[in-house]
């Protein structure tokens, strides 16, 4: 794969990727500054450009919204590695802010994890989120999810870090566990600590169910950035403001449904309007 070649060159002093800076270095720089940095989830290049134009320093390519927009199908493991990395390349070429890509469960075993990470690096993504669900995976915040064993989950994070080293890259590894719903909060806390010990750069527990659980998560592995996702429209995690999330200890906030929900509603209303125009 060719190296990242964005259509729009970054400007000196830009909030996103600066001249001569890698996307991952830009992401690391942003996350090192105080605050709970917001990253709306986009599903295509146009949406990413609008996120950038609105002034957000980070964009997140969400698996849920890419599966919905690209396939018209739910986030249940139907989107493939090839489709996700292709979408990621189109998005990173269109913007000059760092983009984190949803890598789902890596699309297989440790060797698949390494291929996925290297593909995301070559696509110009600044970070990759990897989860510990079994295949086929299910959408976050849904019941009935299952996770792989502790040992295999940690092995997958180590494989991702090995792939980064082999590529001489600094891509940010976001380690996600779905074990809060699949097993217990204690299991989720154990896993994120193990992921941090293995070298993950950002930690994420999906579907935390209370502010108390969010505080317990942020107390794990001090110094390692924590990610929160605000599932607007109905999820298990309390919806808090960026200021409230910062106070708890989060460094990164993503919004998985906001943009695609608005886009779907707008297209639905427009379609119905056109249908009834004489």
PDB file of N, CA, C and O in Angstrom, residues 224-266:
ATOM      1  N   UNK A 224      -2.230   6.346  31.793  1.00  0.00           N
ATOM      2  CA  UNK A 224      -2.638   5.823  30.483  1.00  0.00           C
ATOM      3  C   UNK A 224      -3.996   6.446  30.141  1.00  0.00           C
ATOM      4  O   UNK A 224      -4.948   6.312  30.916  1.00  0.00           O
ATOM      5  N   UNK A 225      -4.114   7.140  29.002  1.00  0.00           N
ATOM      6  CA  UNK A 225      -5.381   7.802  28.658  1.00  0.00           C
ATOM      7  C   UNK A 225      -6.552   6.831  28.602  1.00  0.00           C
ATOM      8  O   UNK A 225      -6.404   5.692  28.158  1.00  0.00           O
ATOM      9  N   UNK A 226      -7.711   7.312  29.044  1.00  0.00           N
ATOM     10  CA  UNK A 226      -8.938   6.512  29.029  1.00  0.00           C
ATOM     11  C   UNK A 226      -9.916   7.114  28.030  1.00  0.00           C
ATOM     12  O   UNK A 226     -10.029   8.331  27.889  1.00  0.00           O
ATOM     13  N   UNK A 227     -10.648   6.241  27.331  1.00  0.00           N
ATOM     14  CA  UNK A 227     -11.635   6.673  26.345  1.00  0.00           C
ATOM     15  C   UNK A 227     -13.043   6.390  26.853  1.00  0.00           C
ATOM     16  O   UNK A 227     -13.287   5.357  27.486  1.00  0.00           O
ATOM     17  N   UNK A 228     -13.950   7.301  26.578  1.00  0.00           N
ATOM     18  CA  UNK A 228     -15.375   7.116  26.866  1.00  0.00           C
ATOM     19  C   UNK A 228     -16.140   7.230  25.568  1.00  0.00           C
ATOM     20  O   UNK A 228     -15.748   7.981  24.671  1.00  0.00           O
ATOM     21  N   UNK A 229     -17.234   6.475  25.447  1.00  0.00           N
ATOM     22  CA  UNK A 229     -18.119   6.684  24.285  1.00  0.00           C
ATOM     23  C   UNK A 229     -19.504   7.067  24.775  1.00  0.00           C
ATOM     24  O   UNK A 229     -20.078   6.435  25.651  1.00  0.00           O
ATOM     25  N   UNK A 230     -19.978   8.161  24.210  1.00  0.00           N
ATOM     26  CA  UNK A 230     -21.289   8.693  24.578  1.00  0.00           C
ATOM     27  C   UNK A 230     -22.299   8.242  23.530  1.00  0.00           C
ATOM     28  O   UNK A 230     -22.369   8.805  22.429  1.00  0.00           O
ATOM     29  N   UNK A 231     -23.046   7.204  23.872  1.00  0.00           N
ATOM     30  CA  UNK A 231     -23.982   6.591  22.936  1.00  0.00           C
ATOM     31  C   UNK A 231     -25.310   7.332  23.001  1.00  0.00           C
ATOM     32  O   UNK A 231     -26.260   6.890  23.655  1.00  0.00           O
ATOM     33  N   UNK A 232     -25.370   8.453  22.328  1.00  0.00           N
ATOM     34  CA  UNK A 232     -26.575   9.259  22.344  1.00  0.00           C
ATOM     35  C   UNK A 232     -27.730   8.498  21.692  1.00  0.00           C
ATOM     36  O   UNK A 232     -27.575   7.905  20.647  1.00  0.00           O
ATOM     37  N   UNK A 233     -28.873   8.530  22.345  1.00  0.00           N
ATOM     38  CA  UNK A 233     -30.023   7.836  21.806  1.00  0.00           C
ATOM     39  C   UNK A 233     -30.339   6.554  22.545  1.00  0.00           C
ATOM     40  O   UNK A 233     -31.314   5.875  22.236  1.00  0.00           O
ATOM     41  N   UNK A 234     -29.520   6.217  23.537  1.00  0.00           N
ATOM     42  CA  UNK A 234     -29.848   5.048  24.337  1.00  0.00           C
ATOM     43  C   UNK A 234     -28.725   4.058  24.452  1.00  0.00           C
ATOM     44  O   UNK A 234     -28.488   3.271  23.545  1.00  0.00           O
ATOM     45  N   UNK A 235     -28.010   4.094  25.558  1.00  0.00           N
ATOM     46  CA  UNK A 235     -26.936   3.154  25.838  1.00  0.00           C
ATOM     47  C   UNK A 235     -26.869   2.923  27.334  1.00  0.00           C
ATOM     48  O   UNK A 235     -27.665   3.480  28.099  1.00  0.00           O
ATOM     49  N   UNK A 236     -25.930   2.116  27.751  1.00  0.00           N
ATOM     50  CA  UNK A 236     -25.814   1.782  29.171  1.00  0.00           C
ATOM     51  C   UNK A 236     -24.997   2.808  29.942  1.00  0.00           C
ATOM     52  O   UNK A 236     -25.138   2.931  31.152  1.00  0.00           O
ATOM     53  N   UNK A 237     -24.127   3.553  29.254  1.00  0.00           N
ATOM     54  CA  UNK A 237     -23.249   4.505  29.921  1.00  0.00           C
ATOM     55  C   UNK A 237     -23.936   5.864  30.079  1.00  0.00           C
ATOM     56  O   UNK A 237     -24.542   6.357  29.121  1.00  0.00           O
ATOM     57  N   UNK A 238     -23.833   6.483  31.250  1.00  0.00           N
ATOM     58  CA  UNK A 238     -24.434   7.812  31.435  1.00  0.00           C
ATOM     59  C   UNK A 238     -23.858   8.816  30.433  1.00  0.00           C
ATOM     60  O   UNK A 238     -22.662   8.810  30.138  1.00  0.00           O
ATOM     61  N   UNK A 239     -24.719   9.689  29.905  1.00  0.00           N
ATOM     62  CA  UNK A 239     -24.285  10.735  28.984  1.00  0.00           C
ATOM     63  C   UNK A 239     -23.825  11.932  29.812  1.00  0.00           C
ATOM     64  O   UNK A 239     -24.624  12.541  30.540  1.00  0.00           O
ATOM     65  N   UNK A 240     -22.549  12.270  29.710  1.00  0.00           N
ATOM     66  CA  UNK A 240     -21.956  13.365  30.469  1.00  0.00           C
ATOM     67  C   UNK A 240     -21.329  14.374  29.521  1.00  0.00           C
ATOM     68  O   UNK A 240     -21.041  14.078  28.363  1.00  0.00           O
ATOM     69  N   UNK A 241     -21.113  15.572  30.009  1.00  0.00           N
ATOM     70  CA  UNK A 241     -20.456  16.603  29.211  1.00  0.00           C
ATOM     71  C   UNK A 241     -18.951  16.352  29.180  1.00  0.00           C
ATOM     72  O   UNK A 241     -18.413  15.641  30.047  1.00  0.00           O
ATOM     73  N   UNK A 242     -18.245  16.936  28.209  1.00  0.00           N
ATOM     74  CA  UNK A 242     -16.778  16.804  28.193  1.00  0.00           C
ATOM     75  C   UNK A 242     -16.137  17.275  29.498  1.00  0.00           C
ATOM     76  O   UNK A 242     -15.179  16.660  29.976  1.00  0.00           O
ATOM     77  N   UNK A 243     -16.657  18.358  30.092  1.00  0.00           N
ATOM     78  CA  UNK A 243     -16.101  18.851  31.357  1.00  0.00           C
ATOM     79  C   UNK A 243     -16.280  17.820  32.471  1.00  0.00           C
ATOM     80  O   UNK A 243     -15.367  17.608  33.290  1.00  0.00           O
ATOM     81  N   UNK A 244     -17.441  17.179  32.513  1.00  0.00           N
ATOM     82  CA  UNK A 244     -17.679  16.151  33.529  1.00  0.00           C
ATOM     83  C   UNK A 244     -16.791  14.934  33.300  1.00  0.00           C
ATOM     84  O   UNK A 244     -16.258  14.340  34.253  1.00  0.00           O
ATOM     85  N   UNK A 245     -16.602  14.562  32.039  1.00  0.00           N
ATOM     86  CA  UNK A 245     -15.749  13.418  31.723  1.00  0.00           C
ATOM     87  C   UNK A 245     -14.296  13.717  32.055  1.00  0.00           C
ATOM     88  O   UNK A 245     -13.561  12.851  32.544  1.00  0.00           O
ATOM     89  N   UNK A 246     -13.858  14.929  31.788  1.00  0.00           N
ATOM     90  CA  UNK A 246     -12.499  15.333  32.164  1.00  0.00           C
ATOM     91  C   UNK A 246     -12.314  15.224  33.663  1.00  0.00           C
ATOM     92  O   UNK A 246     -11.282  14.742  34.143  1.00  0.00           O
ATOM     93  N   UNK A 247     -13.300  15.680  34.424  1.00  0.00           N
ATOM     94  CA  UNK A 247     -13.213  15.640  35.881  1.00  0.00           C
ATOM     95  C   UNK A 247     -13.070  14.208  36.387  1.00  0.00           C
ATOM     96  O   UNK A 247     -12.330  13.941  37.351  1.00  0.00           O
ATOM     97  N   UNK A 248     -13.745  13.269  35.745  1.00  0.00           N
ATOM     98  CA  UNK A 248     -13.646  11.857  36.128  1.00  0.00           C
ATOM     99  C   UNK A 248     -12.278  11.292  35.771  1.00  0.00           C
ATOM    100  O   UNK A 248     -11.728  10.447  36.489  1.00  0.00           O
ATOM    101  N   UNK A 249     -11.701  11.769  34.659  1.00  0.00           N
ATOM    102  CA  UNK A 249     -10.372  11.294  34.285  1.00  0.00           C
ATOM    103  C   UNK A 249     -10.228  10.832  32.856  1.00  0.00           C
ATOM    104  O   UNK A 249      -9.194  10.278  32.485  1.00  0.00           O
ATOM    105  N   UNK A 250     -11.231  11.074  32.002  1.00  0.00           N
ATOM    106  CA  UNK A 250     -11.160  10.655  30.607  1.00  0.00           C
ATOM    107  C   UNK A 250     -10.383  11.672  29.768  1.00  0.00           C
ATOM    108  O   UNK A 250     -10.467  12.882  29.993  1.00  0.00           O
ATOM    109  N   UNK A 251      -9.647  11.156  28.785  1.00  0.00           N
ATOM    110  CA  UNK A 251      -8.868  12.000  27.876  1.00  0.00           C
ATOM    111  C   UNK A 251      -9.462  12.059  26.479  1.00  0.00           C
ATOM    112  O   UNK A 251      -9.134  12.956  25.706  1.00  0.00           O
ATOM    113  N   UNK A 252     -10.309  11.086  26.130  1.00  0.00           N
ATOM    114  CA  UNK A 252     -10.846  10.976  24.777  1.00  0.00           C
ATOM    115  C   UNK A 252     -12.326  10.605  24.857  1.00  0.00           C
ATOM    116  O   UNK A 252     -12.697   9.707  25.623  1.00  0.00           O
ATOM    117  N   UNK A 253     -13.145  11.312  24.075  1.00  0.00           N
ATOM    118  CA  UNK A 253     -14.586  11.046  24.062  1.00  0.00           C
ATOM    119  C   UNK A 253     -15.035  10.865  22.617  1.00  0.00           C
ATOM    120  O   UNK A 253     -14.787  11.738  21.778  1.00  0.00           O
ATOM    121  N   UNK A 254     -15.692   9.744  22.323  1.00  0.00           N
ATOM    122  CA  UNK A 254     -16.206   9.506  20.974  1.00  0.00           C
ATOM    123  C   UNK A 254     -17.734   9.455  21.030  1.00  0.00           C
ATOM    124  O   UNK A 254     -18.331   9.135  22.064  1.00  0.00           O
ATOM    125  N   UNK A 255     -18.327   9.778  19.884  1.00  0.00           N
ATOM    126  CA  UNK A 255     -19.790   9.830  19.758  1.00  0.00           C
ATOM    127  C   UNK A 255     -20.190   8.921  18.593  1.00  0.00           C
ATOM    128  O   UNK A 255     -20.222   9.352  17.444  1.00  0.00           O
ATOM    129  N   UNK A 256     -20.482   7.633  18.856  1.00  0.00           N
ATOM    130  CA  UNK A 256     -20.663   6.649  17.784  1.00  0.00           C
ATOM    131  C   UNK A 256     -21.859   6.868  16.880  1.00  0.00           C
ATOM    132  O   UNK A 256     -21.812   6.512  15.697  1.00  0.00           O
ATOM    133  N   UNK A 257     -22.955   7.428  17.412  1.00  0.00           N
ATOM    134  CA  UNK A 257     -24.207   7.465  16.658  1.00  0.00           C
ATOM    135  C   UNK A 257     -24.631   8.851  16.196  1.00  0.00           C
ATOM    136  O   UNK A 257     -25.521   8.961  15.341  1.00  0.00           O
ATOM    137  N   UNK A 258     -24.031   9.891  16.729  1.00  0.00           N
ATOM    138  CA  UNK A 258     -24.553  11.242  16.519  1.00  0.00           C
ATOM    139  C   UNK A 258     -24.648  11.615  15.052  1.00  0.00           C
ATOM    140  O   UNK A 258     -25.718  12.008  14.557  1.00  0.00           O
ATOM    141  N   UNK A 259     -23.546  11.529  14.309  1.00  0.00           N
ATOM    142  CA  UNK A 259     -23.545  11.998  12.928  1.00  0.00           C
ATOM    143  C   UNK A 259     -24.377  11.109  12.020  1.00  0.00           C
ATOM    144  O   UNK A 259     -25.134  11.604  11.182  1.00  0.00           O
ATOM    145  N   UNK A 260     -24.257   9.798  12.170  1.00  0.00           N
ATOM    146  CA  UNK A 260     -25.029   8.941  11.270  1.00  0.00           C
ATOM    147  C   UNK A 260     -26.512   9.022  11.609  1.00  0.00           C
ATOM    148  O   UNK A 260     -27.373   8.941  10.712  1.00  0.00           O
ATOM    149  N   UNK A 261     -26.842   9.222  12.873  1.00  0.00           N
ATOM    150  CA  UNK A 261     -28.247   9.369  13.239  1.00  0.00           C
ATOM    151  C   UNK A 261     -28.869  10.603  12.610  1.00  0.00           C
ATOM    152  O   UNK A 261     -29.983  10.555  12.054  1.00  0.00           O
ATOM    153  N   UNK A 262     -28.143  11.708  12.661  1.00  0.00           N
ATOM    154  CA  UNK A 262     -28.633  12.949  12.050  1.00  0.00           C
ATOM    155  C   UNK A 262     -28.724  12.797  10.534  1.00  0.00           C
ATOM    156  O   UNK A 262     -29.693  13.237   9.898  1.00  0.00           O
ATOM    157  N   UNK A 263     -27.690  12.163   9.937  1.00  0.00           N
ATOM    158  CA  UNK A 263     -27.680  11.974   8.484  1.00  0.00           C
ATOM    159  C   UNK A 263     -28.849  11.107   8.034  1.00  0.00           C
ATOM    160  O   UNK A 263     -29.521  11.410   7.033  1.00  0.00           O
ATOM    161  N   UNK A 264     -29.104  10.026   8.760  1.00  0.00           N
ATOM    162  CA  UNK A 264     -30.220   9.145   8.408  1.00  0.00           C
ATOM    163  C   UNK A 264     -31.552   9.875   8.484  1.00  0.00           C
ATOM    164  O   UNK A 264     -32.398   9.740   7.599  1.00  0.00           O
ATOM    165  N   UNK A 265     -31.716  10.645   9.547  1.00  0.00           N
ATOM    166  CA  UNK A 265     -32.981  11.355   9.707  1.00  0.00           C
ATOM    167  C   UNK A 265     -33.159  12.397   8.602  1.00  0.00           C
ATOM    168  O   UNK A 265     -34.259  12.536   8.030  1.00  0.00           O
ATOM    169  N   UNK A 266     -32.084  13.124   8.287  1.00  0.00           N
ATOM    170  CA  UNK A 266     -32.172  14.143   7.240  1.00  0.00           C
ATOM    171  C   UNK A 266     -32.503  13.517   5.888  1.00  0.00           C
ATOM    172  O   UNK A 266     -33.343  14.039   5.135  1.00  0.00           O
TER     173      UNK A 266
END
